[in-house]
């Protein structure tokens, strides 16, 4: 009996041992759907993939919701938190479109710090990794410094001074609640990071490295951030806080001088030039400007850095579907405001004026060629209509007229309006649609996407930065010289020596508004120039068009056009000074009370 008991006991022990081995072996198995951090640094291919993933944090400007709708450029048809921004109702617990929208992740506090953590991890591991080629290491380190500078430049523009973290965060860190650095410290850090990147990277990338950071991109980033840092908002600094502007140290004139030099440094590279700078006609100028945003490097010498998109990739890039006319089964997302359309000059350089009978009778004729290249209006030629819309439009021409009166007295709306016969709920409230960035040779849809790119930095921005700094320094000849290059490329008259001072500054600001429309510039420009109380308090305007005709599908029969500007765009645009900066998210302040410094300004 004892022998049997002993054998049974031994058998059980053996079973338990075998089970323990199986359990231990199971515990030690690597997950099949994950890669450990240690494994990443042991494999050059995984290190490259890790770096590539960090680039996704840069985002782009062609998500469904565009930053232009948070400014005085476009109206976002479907809400999505944009009204909270333009009506100044945001708070730390309700940040409008800046909260929980993938479209705005590249402006989001938590997402940007996640990307900074990735950069810090790469910089701490790369030199002891499996990569042995020092050239590759230097390239990755240079790109990492650029990316960290880019993420902090987005944080600075949205929130002001923020905590600067340069090593990977860990739960074992002694200080888990870092305080905000000052605005000046954050600017200096971004500049130093850009300089570090430029020292390690080639002036331009080529071949398989197109789209990666370059010395030119790092220097362009430095130019942008120094221009911002020199601007009135951060030197007048109404709140008087060192996280929202300068409270001592460098003068504004010194900052303008640094901004001008940073732009000059990019210009001196000789690597970039304006895309097709000398058009032979207004029509060619318009077509050149349109194609600028649909032509990639190396065919486009103006591009300093861009992000590429494929038809087969779902990464938030489908501008035709997102913004196109509803009469094409598109969604009319970000639609240009009449306020912007009115700021396009006449082709002779004079202001457009609704009180001028000739202007009012033909508001889209003889205008700055960039208007036709950027915005679809009633009468614009566009792509072939889908089969169910041909009966309403046989000419492939945009119809945003509100009322077409036919010979029998009946009145019909344009096919691309909210009263139209096709997807009326997706129609524009403003009477306009976006054209810039959208190819005109395909029918856009969820299963028919365009290839293309988003330009992060282009040479024209550098010239504009140089112009602004020159005007602020009173160096008007320098400003006119570079501004006139942009005007010439646009097919617009140039400025002579009689234009200087405030007149030149006003001309420059309008030029920047038009040239950089929808490129994630205007939101920040109206703030740093401190003109937001004026322009963001203006009610969003639309166009109301009536016309007579014999046949809706045949535009050649139309006559007696009448155009009226109205304020019938939903929402009550209201500016509040808390909107100069976005509030830090409430959940972040709960984690770290060191961040609580006037979060609403």
XYZ file of C-alpha atoms in Angstrom:
601
model
C 0.000 0.000 0.000
C 2.812 2.337 0.892
C 4.545 1.458 -2.369
C 1.416 2.293 -4.353
C 1.008 5.587 -2.478
C 4.641 6.446 -3.144
C 4.278 5.751 -6.861
C 1.101 7.816 -7.062
C 2.798 10.679 -5.257
C 5.823 10.500 -7.548
C 3.539 10.430 -10.592
C 1.699 13.536 -9.390
C 4.953 15.350 -8.727
C 6.109 14.510 -12.237
C 2.830 15.781 -13.698
C 3.133 18.996 -11.710
C 6.727 19.436 -12.840
C 5.755 18.891 -16.441
C 2.884 21.338 -16.056
C 5.187 23.866 -14.442
C 7.606 23.551 -17.343
C 4.765 24.082 -19.802
C 3.538 27.099 -17.842
C 7.018 28.578 -17.592
C 7.579 27.980 -21.296
C 4.266 29.648 -22.078
C 5.154 32.603 -19.880
C 8.476 33.036 -21.637
C 6.951 32.956 -25.142
C 7.194 36.214 -27.122
C 3.761 37.571 -28.157
C 3.029 36.822 -31.790
C 1.256 40.153 -32.362
C 3.757 42.422 -30.590
C 7.449 43.236 -30.685
C 9.289 43.936 -27.448
C 11.176 47.185 -27.108
C 14.417 45.260 -26.607
C 13.897 43.428 -29.895
C 13.497 46.696 -31.790
C 17.034 47.880 -31.092
C 18.469 44.503 -32.100
C 17.098 44.721 -35.643
C 17.992 47.526 -38.107
C 14.757 46.978 -40.051
C 12.678 47.397 -36.892
C 14.604 50.532 -35.950
C 13.776 52.052 -39.326
C 10.123 51.072 -38.892
C 10.147 52.685 -35.426
C 11.475 55.933 -36.899
C 8.944 55.804 -39.722
C 6.133 55.509 -37.188
C 7.293 58.677 -35.430
C 6.811 60.591 -38.683
C 3.087 59.821 -38.516
C 2.917 62.196 -35.542
C 3.510 65.104 -37.910
C 0.006 64.499 -39.274
C -0.968 66.668 -42.247
C -3.506 69.328 -43.180
C -5.947 67.329 -45.297
C -8.004 65.415 -42.759
C -11.785 65.649 -42.904
C -11.695 68.665 -40.572
C -9.142 71.276 -41.619
C -7.606 73.945 -39.405
C -8.856 76.550 -41.885
C -12.350 76.040 -40.462
C -11.101 77.137 -37.040
C -10.007 80.420 -38.653
C -11.664 82.914 -40.999
C -11.065 80.868 -44.159
C -13.647 78.073 -44.305
C -16.804 76.840 -42.616
C -16.981 73.210 -41.560
C -20.390 71.955 -42.629
C -20.790 69.125 -40.138
C -19.825 70.658 -36.781
C -17.427 68.213 -35.079
C -16.455 70.717 -32.382
C -15.448 73.527 -34.747
C -18.285 75.782 -33.473
C -16.766 75.582 -29.974
C -13.584 77.148 -31.352
C -15.037 79.909 -33.535
C -17.664 80.745 -30.897
C -15.032 80.839 -28.107
C -16.704 78.279 -25.859
C -13.685 76.027 -25.413
C -12.366 75.191 -21.964
C -9.933 72.670 -20.426
C -12.799 70.164 -20.285
C -14.221 70.999 -23.740
C -11.597 71.749 -26.345
C -13.793 71.493 -29.429
C -12.156 69.910 -32.460
C -8.832 69.834 -30.624
C -10.337 67.163 -28.388
C -10.628 63.494 -29.441
C -10.655 64.194 -33.192
C -8.043 62.212 -35.112
C -7.966 65.138 -37.562
C -6.330 67.313 -34.906
C -3.983 64.767 -33.294
C -0.973 66.683 -34.553
C -2.128 69.520 -32.277
C -3.076 67.329 -29.306
C -1.098 67.569 -26.045
C -1.127 63.843 -25.236
C -0.408 62.659 -28.771
C 2.482 65.081 -29.215
C 4.061 63.991 -25.946
C 3.652 60.359 -26.976
C 5.654 61.165 -30.102
C 8.255 63.056 -28.063
C 8.603 59.983 -25.841
C 9.272 57.931 -28.980
C 11.960 60.376 -30.126
C 13.602 60.431 -26.714
C 13.633 56.627 -26.652
C 15.225 56.425 -30.083
C 17.924 58.949 -29.169
C 18.741 57.056 -25.980
C 19.020 53.672 -27.717
C 20.262 54.288 -31.256
C 24.006 54.530 -30.590
C 24.100 51.141 -28.822
C 21.736 49.476 -31.273
C 22.324 46.854 -33.954
C 23.073 49.567 -36.516
C 26.817 49.750 -37.096
C 26.969 52.232 -39.970
C 27.743 55.621 -38.424
C 26.275 57.399 -41.447
C 22.907 55.745 -40.819
C 23.097 56.527 -37.108
C 23.822 60.193 -37.813
C 20.927 60.335 -40.267
C 18.483 58.824 -37.767
C 19.718 61.120 -34.992
C 19.344 64.148 -37.259
C 15.823 63.139 -38.238
C 14.937 62.550 -34.586
C 16.110 66.041 -33.617
C 14.028 67.513 -36.430
C 10.952 65.554 -35.362
C 11.339 66.602 -31.729
C 11.690 70.215 -32.838
C 8.571 69.871 -35.027
C 6.465 68.391 -32.231
C 7.535 71.102 -29.810
C 6.859 73.813 -32.390
C 3.275 72.541 -32.648
C 2.960 72.482 -28.860
C 4.356 76.011 -28.563
C 2.007 77.462 -31.179
C -1.045 75.899 -29.540
C -0.229 76.065 -25.808
C 2.723 78.425 -25.298
C 5.628 77.311 -23.129
C 5.467 73.604 -22.281
C 7.548 71.068 -20.306
C 10.713 70.213 -22.220
C 11.546 66.511 -21.916
C 14.765 65.193 -23.436
C 14.970 61.663 -22.017
C 12.462 58.793 -22.002
C 9.918 59.104 -19.201
C 9.607 56.205 -16.775
C 7.392 55.343 -13.812
C 10.613 55.169 -11.817
C 11.434 58.819 -12.449
C 11.747 60.929 -9.324
C 9.796 63.805 -10.865
C 6.626 62.706 -12.628
C 5.118 66.215 -12.715
C 7.489 68.481 -14.669
C 6.613 72.163 -14.736
C 6.137 74.188 -17.894
C 9.220 75.787 -19.351
C 8.959 79.426 -20.322
C 7.990 80.543 -23.799
C 11.552 81.777 -24.409
C 13.084 78.496 -23.238
C 10.772 76.523 -25.516
C 11.650 78.686 -28.521
C 15.368 78.349 -27.784
C 15.025 74.573 -27.477
C 13.247 74.284 -30.837
C 15.912 76.411 -32.518
C 18.708 74.329 -30.980
C 17.029 71.098 -32.090
C 16.619 72.440 -35.627
C 20.295 73.424 -35.695
C 21.303 69.952 -34.485
C 19.199 68.340 -37.203
C 20.563 70.593 -39.953
C 24.152 69.765 -38.967
C 23.550 66.023 -39.491
C 21.284 65.921 -42.538
C 21.734 66.596 -46.264
C 20.279 69.826 -47.644
C 17.732 67.779 -49.603
C 16.657 64.150 -49.464
C 16.337 62.100 -52.623
C 15.418 58.647 -53.895
C 13.931 56.379 -51.225
C 14.480 59.094 -48.587
C 12.127 61.614 -50.207
C 9.699 62.792 -47.539
C 12.221 62.451 -44.719
C 13.594 65.434 -42.831
C 16.484 67.308 -44.416
C 18.721 70.191 -43.441
C 16.505 72.396 -45.599
C 13.411 71.298 -43.677
C 15.125 71.894 -40.329
C 16.180 75.372 -41.414
C 12.663 76.101 -42.700
C 11.279 75.054 -39.311
C 13.735 77.396 -37.606
C 12.631 80.216 -39.912
C 8.977 79.606 -39.060
C 9.401 79.450 -35.299
C 11.617 82.540 -35.143
C 9.027 84.473 -37.145
C 6.373 83.407 -34.640
C 8.595 84.258 -31.690
C 9.182 87.782 -33.036
C 5.455 88.505 -33.453
C 3.448 91.013 -31.419
C 1.443 88.508 -29.373
C 4.494 87.175 -27.576
C 6.068 90.566 -26.911
C 2.997 92.568 -25.969
C 2.034 89.471 -23.959
C -1.224 90.797 -22.442
C -1.254 88.155 -19.695
C 2.270 89.056 -18.668
C 3.202 85.423 -18.117
C 6.493 83.855 -19.112
C 4.713 80.802 -20.567
C 2.746 82.904 -23.066
C 5.453 85.283 -24.205
C 8.593 87.187 -23.392
C 8.842 88.894 -20.012
C 12.411 90.109 -20.475
C 15.598 89.285 -22.292
C 15.696 89.545 -26.082
C 14.033 92.560 -27.649
C 11.467 92.236 -30.392
C 13.841 93.927 -32.837
C 16.509 91.308 -32.067
C 13.972 88.573 -32.737
C 12.944 90.111 -36.067
C 16.614 90.273 -37.053
C 17.041 86.593 -36.162
C 13.896 85.703 -38.109
C 15.128 87.535 -41.207
C 18.512 85.844 -41.008
C 16.928 82.400 -40.615
C 14.888 82.965 -43.785
C 17.976 84.304 -45.579
C 19.887 81.151 -44.603
C 17.309 78.976 -46.386
C 17.356 81.247 -49.418
C 21.163 81.083 -49.524
C 21.096 77.290 -49.823
C 20.205 77.710 -53.488
C 18.291 74.438 -53.313
C 14.764 75.791 -53.741
C 12.917 78.128 -56.076
C 9.373 79.155 -56.876
C 7.347 76.705 -58.933
C 7.019 78.111 -62.494
C 7.864 81.673 -61.448
C 7.185 83.514 -64.731
C 3.749 82.777 -66.226
C 2.951 84.217 -69.648
C -0.727 84.923 -68.877
C -3.279 85.060 -66.085
C -4.628 81.706 -67.195
C -1.178 80.141 -66.975
C -0.579 81.732 -63.571
C -3.818 80.225 -62.294
C -3.012 76.781 -63.675
C 0.533 76.900 -62.300
C -0.705 77.759 -58.813
C -3.279 74.960 -58.973
C -0.687 72.417 -60.098
C 1.810 73.534 -57.447
C -0.058 71.486 -54.842
C -0.446 68.452 -57.076
C 3.184 68.228 -58.248
C 5.708 66.421 -56.074
C 9.477 66.585 -55.693
C 11.733 66.533 -57.596
C 9.460 67.987 -60.312
C 8.431 70.706 -57.849
C 11.486 72.738 -56.771
C 9.396 74.806 -54.360
C 8.705 71.938 -51.982
C 11.051 71.712 -49.010
C 9.270 68.847 -47.218
C 6.060 66.955 -47.967
C 4.133 63.824 -47.008
C 3.033 61.427 -49.742
C -0.293 59.623 -50.070
C -1.320 56.597 -52.127
C -4.770 55.787 -53.507
C -4.775 52.528 -51.537
C -3.832 53.947 -48.134
C -6.394 55.085 -45.556
C -4.589 57.760 -43.594
C -6.990 60.676 -43.573
C -6.192 61.950 -47.067
C -9.239 62.111 -49.305
C -9.687 65.828 -50.030
C -12.019 65.384 -52.986
C -14.563 63.347 -51.049
C -14.178 65.400 -47.866
C -14.516 68.825 -49.479
C -16.009 68.382 -52.943
C -19.497 69.484 -54.093
C -22.475 67.460 -52.921
C -23.730 67.314 -56.522
C -20.874 64.868 -57.044
C -21.800 62.807 -53.948
C -19.027 64.535 -51.998
C -19.272 65.867 -48.470
C -18.730 69.657 -48.692
C -16.698 69.623 -45.489
C -14.525 72.752 -45.409
C -16.186 75.378 -47.600
C -14.570 78.800 -48.258
C -16.194 81.844 -46.690
C -17.292 84.867 -48.674
C -15.068 86.840 -46.271
C -12.036 85.159 -47.845
C -13.311 85.385 -51.430
C -13.727 89.142 -51.053
C -10.065 89.513 -50.057
C -8.829 88.304 -53.451
C -7.868 91.455 -55.355
C -8.852 92.441 -58.851
C -6.273 91.459 -61.458
C -5.032 95.067 -61.611
C -4.182 94.976 -57.893
C -7.141 97.066 -56.712
C -9.502 95.866 -54.007
C -12.693 94.042 -54.923
C -15.708 96.166 -53.972
C -19.348 95.092 -53.896
C -20.309 98.768 -54.172
C -18.701 98.880 -57.607
C -21.481 97.921 -60.079
C -19.044 96.233 -62.458
C -17.576 94.127 -59.664
C -20.985 93.230 -58.251
C -22.337 92.162 -61.644
C -19.435 89.784 -62.368
C -17.736 89.029 -59.048
C -15.528 86.212 -60.356
C -14.189 87.948 -63.438
C -10.822 89.722 -63.647
C -9.751 88.602 -60.193
C -6.430 87.438 -58.769
C -5.700 84.209 -60.723
C -5.295 82.328 -57.451
C -9.025 82.636 -56.784
C -9.883 80.428 -59.751
C -7.109 78.023 -58.766
C -8.189 77.687 -55.123
C -11.979 77.958 -54.897
C -14.901 76.470 -56.814
C -17.714 78.982 -57.292
C -20.919 79.044 -59.302
C -19.873 78.647 -62.926
C -16.511 76.955 -62.268
C -15.605 74.110 -64.590
C -15.187 70.840 -62.720
C -14.992 67.094 -63.290
C -17.475 64.885 -65.121
C -20.788 64.566 -63.287
C -21.896 61.182 -61.931
C -24.633 59.541 -63.979
C -27.501 60.585 -61.687
C -26.554 64.279 -61.923
C -26.115 64.676 -65.685
C -29.811 65.477 -66.111
C -29.283 68.630 -63.986
C -25.926 69.673 -65.425
C -24.654 68.631 -68.824
C -21.719 71.042 -68.779
C -19.796 69.792 -65.694
C -20.049 73.262 -64.173
C -20.572 74.048 -60.485
C -24.135 75.148 -59.651
C -24.396 77.030 -56.363
C -27.137 79.427 -57.429
C -30.002 79.431 -54.954
C -32.746 80.031 -57.507
C -32.948 79.401 -61.247
C -36.206 80.723 -62.713
C -37.347 78.758 -65.787
C -39.693 79.975 -68.573
C -42.727 78.308 -66.976
C -42.159 80.291 -63.773
C -40.874 77.353 -61.785
C -37.816 77.873 -59.597
C -35.137 75.217 -59.089
C -32.015 75.238 -56.903
C -28.497 74.508 -58.105
C -27.490 70.861 -58.002
C -24.581 71.712 -55.641
C -26.705 73.418 -52.976
C -28.349 72.267 -49.770
C -31.681 72.362 -51.596
C -30.346 70.418 -54.559
C -31.550 66.993 -55.719
C -28.428 65.039 -54.666
C -27.336 64.636 -51.041
C -28.741 68.009 -50.002
C -27.573 67.476 -46.419
C -23.968 67.625 -47.658
C -24.314 70.946 -49.461
C -22.234 74.037 -48.772
C -23.666 76.771 -46.556
C -21.337 79.340 -48.103
C -21.933 78.801 -51.835
C -18.304 77.776 -52.408
C -16.180 74.632 -52.436
C -12.495 73.918 -52.079
C -10.487 73.391 -55.275
C -6.931 73.719 -53.999
C -5.315 70.296 -53.310
C -8.016 68.422 -55.313
C -7.340 66.766 -58.667
C -9.741 67.645 -61.477
C -9.358 64.455 -63.504
C -11.236 61.872 -61.405
C -14.628 61.457 -59.790
C -13.840 61.507 -56.093
C -15.359 59.028 -53.663
C -14.689 56.646 -50.786
C -13.432 53.969 -53.173
C -11.769 56.350 -55.629
C -9.041 58.311 -53.866
C -6.414 60.543 -55.372
C -2.705 60.220 -54.889
C -0.935 63.351 -53.785
C 0.945 64.989 -50.975
C 0.716 67.537 -48.196
C 3.461 70.162 -48.196
C 4.788 70.919 -44.709
C 7.239 73.584 -45.875
C 7.531 75.347 -49.233
C 9.875 78.043 -50.444
C 7.155 80.686 -50.726
C 6.667 80.562 -46.960
C 10.367 81.306 -46.510
C 10.114 84.323 -48.817
C 7.047 85.541 -46.935
C 8.879 85.132 -43.623
C 11.740 87.203 -45.019
C 9.309 89.865 -46.246
C 7.543 90.191 -42.905
C 10.770 90.469 -40.923
C 12.116 93.021 -43.393
C 9.006 95.207 -43.077
C 9.155 95.041 -39.287
C 12.804 96.161 -39.483
C 11.978 99.003 -41.861
C 13.954 97.415 -44.702
C 11.270 97.921 -47.302
C 13.353 97.444 -50.455
C 14.293 93.931 -49.332
C 10.648 93.204 -48.582
C 9.352 94.459 -51.936
C 11.988 92.523 -53.878
C 10.933 89.141 -52.503
C 7.225 89.934 -52.280
C 7.232 90.935 -55.949
C 8.616 87.529 -56.907
C 5.534 85.921 -55.369
C 3.235 88.461 -57.022
C 4.831 87.835 -60.416
C 4.368 84.084 -60.105
C 0.723 84.714 -59.196
C 0.178 86.918 -62.261
C -0.396 90.012 -60.107
C 1.067 93.547 -60.347
C 4.218 94.237 -58.348
C 4.836 97.001 -55.798
C 7.105 99.989 -56.446
C 9.051 102.169 -54.024
C 5.980 104.258 -53.200
C 4.583 101.335 -51.208
C 6.193 101.098 -47.773
C 5.443 101.207 -44.056
C 1.947 100.300 -42.931
C 0.687 100.185 -46.501
C 3.265 97.558 -47.378
C 2.491 95.598 -44.209
C -1.218 95.513 -45.057
C -0.428 94.416 -48.597
C 1.885 91.704 -47.278
C -0.653 90.365 -44.795
C -3.307 90.054 -47.474
C -0.787 88.437 -49.804
C 0.058 85.856 -47.147
C -3.667 85.235 -46.551
C -4.253 84.523 -50.232
C -1.028 82.714 -51.086
C -1.108 80.404 -48.040
C -4.887 79.858 -47.946
C -5.939 76.579 -46.272
C -2.305 75.649 -45.451
C -2.589 75.784 -41.619
C -1.113 79.291 -41.459
C -4.037 81.666 -41.023
C -5.190 80.222 -37.675
C -1.868 81.245 -36.148
C -1.332 84.427 -38.168
C -4.465 86.158 -36.889
C -3.373 85.369 -33.341
C 0.297 86.306 -33.520
C -0.590 89.558 -35.344
C -3.298 90.164 -32.711
C -5.919 90.930 -35.374
C -8.139 88.061 -34.213
C -10.475 90.357 -32.206
C -11.246 92.090 -35.495
C -11.412 89.276 -38.050
C -12.719 86.446 -35.859
C -15.622 88.589 -34.670
C -16.848 89.011 -38.249
C -19.854 86.880 -39.030
C -19.239 84.191 -41.611
C -20.731 85.272 -44.933
C -22.117 83.372 -47.912
C -23.225 84.168 -51.450
C -26.881 84.072 -52.582
C -27.277 83.873 -56.369
C -30.408 84.090 -58.503
C -30.533 83.649 -62.281
C -32.944 83.121 -65.177
C -32.601 80.299 -67.689
C -34.369 78.103 -70.185
C -32.826 74.765 -69.241
C -31.006 73.920 -66.006
C -28.709 71.445 -67.765
C -27.627 74.025 -70.388
C -25.801 76.934 -68.800
C -25.576 78.816 -72.099
C -29.266 79.695 -71.636
C -28.682 81.513 -68.316
C -29.021 85.306 -67.939
C -29.804 88.060 -65.409
C -27.428 86.899 -62.673
C -27.834 88.591 -59.306
C -25.364 88.193 -56.432
C -26.080 89.066 -52.806
C -23.766 88.650 -49.822
C -25.571 87.332 -46.766
C -24.705 86.154 -43.268
C -26.612 82.889 -43.338
C -23.833 80.542 -42.288
C -24.704 78.648 -39.070
C -23.100 79.809 -35.841
C -22.345 83.065 -34.090
C -18.629 83.747 -34.417
C -17.337 85.417 -31.276
C -13.783 86.161 -30.246
C -12.596 85.821 -26.646
C -9.011 86.521 -25.621
C -8.724 83.042 -24.135
C -8.499 81.861 -27.734
C -4.964 83.141 -28.289
C -3.851 79.786 -26.906
C -5.702 76.506 -26.523
C -6.332 75.394 -22.935
C -4.323 72.454 -21.661
C -6.636 69.413 -21.361
C -8.281 69.064 -17.968
C -7.123 65.455 -17.562
C -3.514 66.564 -18.044
C -3.835 69.266 -15.387
C -5.330 66.695 -13.022
C -2.164 64.647 -13.430
C 0.174 67.584 -13.015
C -0.792 70.774 -11.217
C 2.510 72.316 -12.342
C 0.781 72.901 -15.688
C -1.949 75.116 -14.259
C -0.865 78.583 -15.313
C -3.744 80.555 -16.783
C -4.697 77.627 -19.071
C -7.253 79.670 -21.020
C -4.904 82.346 -22.305
